[in-house]
Amino acid sequence: MTRTTYAARAANLQAAMKVRGTDGAHLAFAVGVTKQFISYLARGLRRCDAVIAADIARELGAPLRDLFVVRSLSEESNNTEEPMVLSAVDDDPILFFEDVATIFNIKPKTLRHLRASGDGPPFAQRGTRGRLRIRRSEAEDWYNRTYWAPPT
């Protein structure tokens, strides 16, 4: 018995999306998968099955063979795939200001005061009116340094 997966030709997939004038969100909606799945696929970090590959090719109006490479493995043999390398982003979600306050049981007012004094977590902001955001690992590092550091 063989298992078949389709690996995206990342450059071709991205070019086809650009030519078609579609982004990952619209393509994901049309195909019935998540935006994150399309993002991983377009960067070559994820593989898909034949149905999804065919749907993507149909939506982009490009031949399947131009967008994907077929990978087949025999389950009876000793053939192995190289492991997929995923970034740590999967296990490191983005938190908003309110999430940090809730997770670490810190009053939002206290967190705002710490941030204003330069002692708060290193939040990032997109645009002038964007919400404050931070990766969970960075928030945990800040919390451990601030509240659990040994006295000097």
mmCIF file of C-alpha atoms in Angstrom:
data_model
loop_
_atom_site.group_PDB
_atom_site.id
_atom_site.type_symbol
_atom_site.label_atom_id
_atom_site.label_comp_id
_atom_site.label_asym_id
_atom_site.label_seq_id
_atom_site.Cartn_x
_atom_site.Cartn_y
_atom_site.Cartn_z
ATOM 1 C CA MET A 1 0.000 0.000 0.000
ATOM 2 C CA THR A 2 1.366 3.411 -0.894
ATOM 3 C CA ARG A 3 0.687 6.796 0.546
ATOM 4 C CA THR A 4 0.700 9.768 -1.809
ATOM 5 C CA THR A 5 1.206 13.350 -0.765
ATOM 6 C CA TYR A 6 1.633 16.514 -2.779
ATOM 7 C CA ALA A 7 4.467 18.912 -1.989
ATOM 8 C CA ALA A 8 3.981 22.431 -3.302
ATOM 9 C CA ARG A 9 6.471 23.991 -5.658
ATOM 10 C CA ALA A 10 6.562 27.036 -3.406
ATOM 11 C CA ALA A 11 7.786 29.589 -5.962
ATOM 12 C CA ASN A 12 5.271 28.411 -8.584
ATOM 13 C CA LEU A 13 2.391 28.418 -6.094
ATOM 14 C CA GLN A 14 3.213 31.939 -4.925
ATOM 15 C CA ALA A 15 3.583 33.144 -8.530
ATOM 16 C CA ALA A 16 0.239 31.594 -9.518
ATOM 17 C CA MET A 17 -1.457 33.299 -6.569
ATOM 18 C CA LYS A 18 0.074 36.614 -7.613
ATOM 19 C CA VAL A 19 -0.938 36.210 -11.271
ATOM 20 C CA ARG A 20 -4.464 35.247 -10.246
ATOM 21 C CA GLY A 21 -4.596 38.223 -7.871
ATOM 22 C CA THR A 22 -5.599 36.171 -4.868
ATOM 23 C CA ASP A 23 -4.141 35.960 -1.399
ATOM 24 C CA GLY A 24 -3.901 33.070 1.031
ATOM 25 C CA ALA A 25 -7.126 33.982 2.840
ATOM 26 C CA HIS A 26 -9.259 33.937 -0.307
ATOM 27 C CA LEU A 27 -7.642 30.764 -1.594
ATOM 28 C CA ALA A 28 -8.112 29.065 1.780
ATOM 29 C CA PHE A 29 -11.799 29.999 1.835
ATOM 30 C CA ALA A 30 -12.347 28.752 -1.731
ATOM 31 C CA VAL A 31 -10.598 25.438 -1.074
ATOM 32 C CA GLY A 32 -11.999 24.907 2.432
ATOM 33 C CA VAL A 33 -8.775 24.932 4.460
ATOM 34 C CA THR A 34 -7.249 27.402 6.911
ATOM 35 C CA LYS A 35 -5.115 30.412 6.000
ATOM 36 C CA GLN A 36 -2.300 28.930 8.056
ATOM 37 C CA PHE A 37 -2.431 25.725 5.985
ATOM 38 C CA ILE A 38 -2.088 27.718 2.749
ATOM 39 C CA SER A 39 0.731 29.758 4.281
ATOM 40 C CA TYR A 40 2.682 26.621 5.237
ATOM 41 C CA LEU A 41 1.980 25.061 1.853
ATOM 42 C CA ALA A 42 3.201 28.160 0.001
ATOM 43 C CA ARG A 43 6.439 28.162 2.019
ATOM 44 C CA GLY A 44 7.052 24.452 1.451
ATOM 45 C CA LEU A 45 6.539 23.525 5.101
ATOM 46 C CA ARG A 46 3.443 21.411 4.574
ATOM 47 C CA ARG A 47 2.127 18.774 2.172
ATOM 48 C CA CYS A 48 -1.434 18.033 1.173
ATOM 49 C CA ASP A 49 -3.542 15.251 -0.321
ATOM 50 C CA ALA A 50 -4.681 14.909 -3.931
ATOM 51 C CA VAL A 51 -8.113 16.477 -3.393
ATOM 52 C CA ILE A 52 -6.763 19.687 -1.858
ATOM 53 C CA ALA A 53 -3.989 19.928 -4.469
ATOM 54 C CA ALA A 54 -6.543 19.551 -7.287
ATOM 55 C CA ASP A 55 -8.835 22.172 -5.708
ATOM 56 C CA ILE A 56 -5.955 24.644 -5.392
ATOM 57 C CA ALA A 57 -4.870 24.080 -9.003
ATOM 58 C CA ARG A 58 -8.467 24.542 -10.195
ATOM 59 C CA GLU A 59 -8.906 27.777 -8.198
ATOM 60 C CA LEU A 60 -5.629 29.195 -9.514
ATOM 61 C CA GLY A 61 -6.277 28.018 -13.083
ATOM 62 C CA ALA A 62 -2.888 26.329 -13.296
ATOM 63 C CA PRO A 63 -1.924 22.742 -14.135
ATOM 64 C CA LEU A 64 -1.498 20.517 -11.098
ATOM 65 C CA ARG A 65 1.956 19.364 -12.238
ATOM 66 C CA ASP A 66 3.192 22.998 -12.319
ATOM 67 C CA LEU A 67 2.150 23.661 -8.720
ATOM 68 C CA PHE A 68 2.854 20.344 -6.964
ATOM 69 C CA VAL A 69 5.304 17.459 -6.898
ATOM 70 C CA VAL A 70 3.904 14.005 -6.124
ATOM 71 C CA ARG A 71 5.589 12.115 -3.291
ATOM 72 C CA SER A 72 4.709 8.443 -2.887
ATOM 73 C CA LEU A 73 5.881 6.161 -0.114
ATOM 74 C CA SER A 74 5.423 2.448 0.235
ATOM 75 C CA GLU A 75 4.349 1.524 3.735
ATOM 76 C CA GLU A 76 5.822 -1.989 3.351
ATOM 77 C CA SER A 77 9.311 -0.791 2.456
ATOM 78 C CA ASN A 78 11.884 1.048 4.490
ATOM 79 C CA ASN A 79 11.373 4.245 2.528
ATOM 80 C CA THR A 80 11.139 7.244 4.761
ATOM 81 C CA GLU A 81 10.351 10.859 4.193
ATOM 82 C CA GLU A 82 12.561 13.557 5.491
ATOM 83 C CA PRO A 83 10.847 15.032 8.522
ATOM 84 C CA MET A 84 8.961 18.246 7.923
ATOM 85 C CA VAL A 85 10.623 21.119 9.704
ATOM 86 C CA LEU A 86 8.050 23.453 11.172
ATOM 87 C CA SER A 87 8.913 26.690 12.822
ATOM 88 C CA ALA A 88 8.428 27.225 16.542
ATOM 89 C CA VAL A 89 5.674 29.699 15.699
ATOM 90 C CA ASP A 90 3.102 26.876 15.955
ATOM 91 C CA ASP A 91 3.808 26.399 19.644
ATOM 92 C CA ASP A 92 4.352 30.078 20.356
ATOM 93 C CA PRO A 93 1.066 31.933 19.862
ATOM 94 C CA ILE A 94 0.695 35.676 19.783
ATOM 95 C CA LEU A 95 -0.947 37.138 22.884
ATOM 96 C CA PHE A 96 -2.658 40.485 23.236
ATOM 97 C CA PHE A 97 -2.289 42.859 26.193
ATOM 98 C CA GLU A 98 -5.452 41.548 27.882
ATOM 99 C CA ASP A 99 -4.288 37.923 27.468
ATOM 100 C CA VAL A 100 -0.978 38.643 29.190
ATOM 101 C CA ALA A 101 -2.760 40.300 32.109
ATOM 102 C CA THR A 102 -5.106 37.326 32.476
ATOM 103 C CA ILE A 103 -2.506 34.572 32.079
ATOM 104 C CA PHE A 104 -0.068 36.050 34.590
ATOM 105 C CA ASN A 105 -2.790 37.314 36.936
ATOM 106 C CA ILE A 106 -1.619 40.921 36.744
ATOM 107 C CA LYS A 107 -4.119 43.753 36.815
ATOM 108 C CA PRO A 108 -4.248 45.593 33.476
ATOM 109 C CA LYS A 109 -3.610 48.876 35.292
ATOM 110 C CA THR A 110 -0.407 47.471 36.816
ATOM 111 C CA LEU A 111 0.699 46.123 33.443
ATOM 112 C CA ARG A 112 0.097 49.531 31.824
ATOM 113 C CA HIS A 113 2.120 51.211 34.591
ATOM 114 C CA LEU A 114 5.006 48.731 34.142
ATOM 115 C CA ARG A 115 4.936 49.280 30.382
ATOM 116 C CA ALA A 116 4.949 53.078 30.761
ATOM 117 C CA SER A 117 7.918 52.920 33.134
ATOM 118 C CA GLY A 118 9.858 50.668 30.752
ATOM 119 C CA ASP A 119 9.717 47.627 33.026
ATOM 120 C CA GLY A 120 6.851 45.842 31.260
ATOM 121 C CA PRO A 121 6.914 43.127 28.640
ATOM 122 C CA PRO A 122 8.303 44.048 25.199
ATOM 123 C CA PHE A 123 4.983 44.434 23.382
ATOM 124 C CA ALA A 124 4.886 45.223 19.669
ATOM 125 C CA GLN A 125 2.252 47.342 17.995
ATOM 126 C CA ARG A 126 1.176 47.379 14.347
ATOM 127 C CA GLY A 127 0.380 50.921 13.314
ATOM 128 C CA THR A 128 -0.388 53.807 15.615
ATOM 129 C CA ARG A 129 -3.709 52.422 16.811
ATOM 130 C CA GLY A 130 -2.965 48.694 16.629
ATOM 131 C CA ARG A 131 -3.413 46.336 19.529
ATOM 132 C CA LEU A 132 -0.382 45.486 21.627
ATOM 133 C CA ARG A 133 0.868 41.973 20.940
ATOM 134 C CA ILE A 134 3.652 39.711 22.124
ATOM 135 C CA ARG A 135 4.723 36.106 21.637
ATOM 136 C CA ARG A 136 3.899 33.873 24.579
ATOM 137 C CA SER A 137 7.556 32.838 25.021
ATOM 138 C CA GLU A 138 8.642 36.498 25.262
ATOM 139 C CA ALA A 139 5.916 37.223 27.822
ATOM 140 C CA GLU A 140 6.953 34.181 29.877
ATOM 141 C CA ASP A 141 10.623 35.222 29.718
ATOM 142 C CA TRP A 142 9.724 38.734 30.897
ATOM 143 C CA TYR A 143 7.536 37.366 33.722
ATOM 144 C CA ASN A 144 10.244 34.973 34.906
ATOM 145 C CA ARG A 145 12.917 37.713 34.825
ATOM 146 C CA THR A 146 10.687 40.215 36.591
ATOM 147 C CA TYR A 147 8.950 38.123 39.225
ATOM 148 C CA TRP A 148 11.143 35.042 39.678
ATOM 149 C CA ALA A 149 14.664 36.415 39.294
ATOM 150 C CA PRO A 150 16.875 35.795 42.321
ATOM 151 C CA PRO A 151 17.677 38.949 44.303
ATOM 152 C CA THR A 152 21.062 40.488 43.558
#
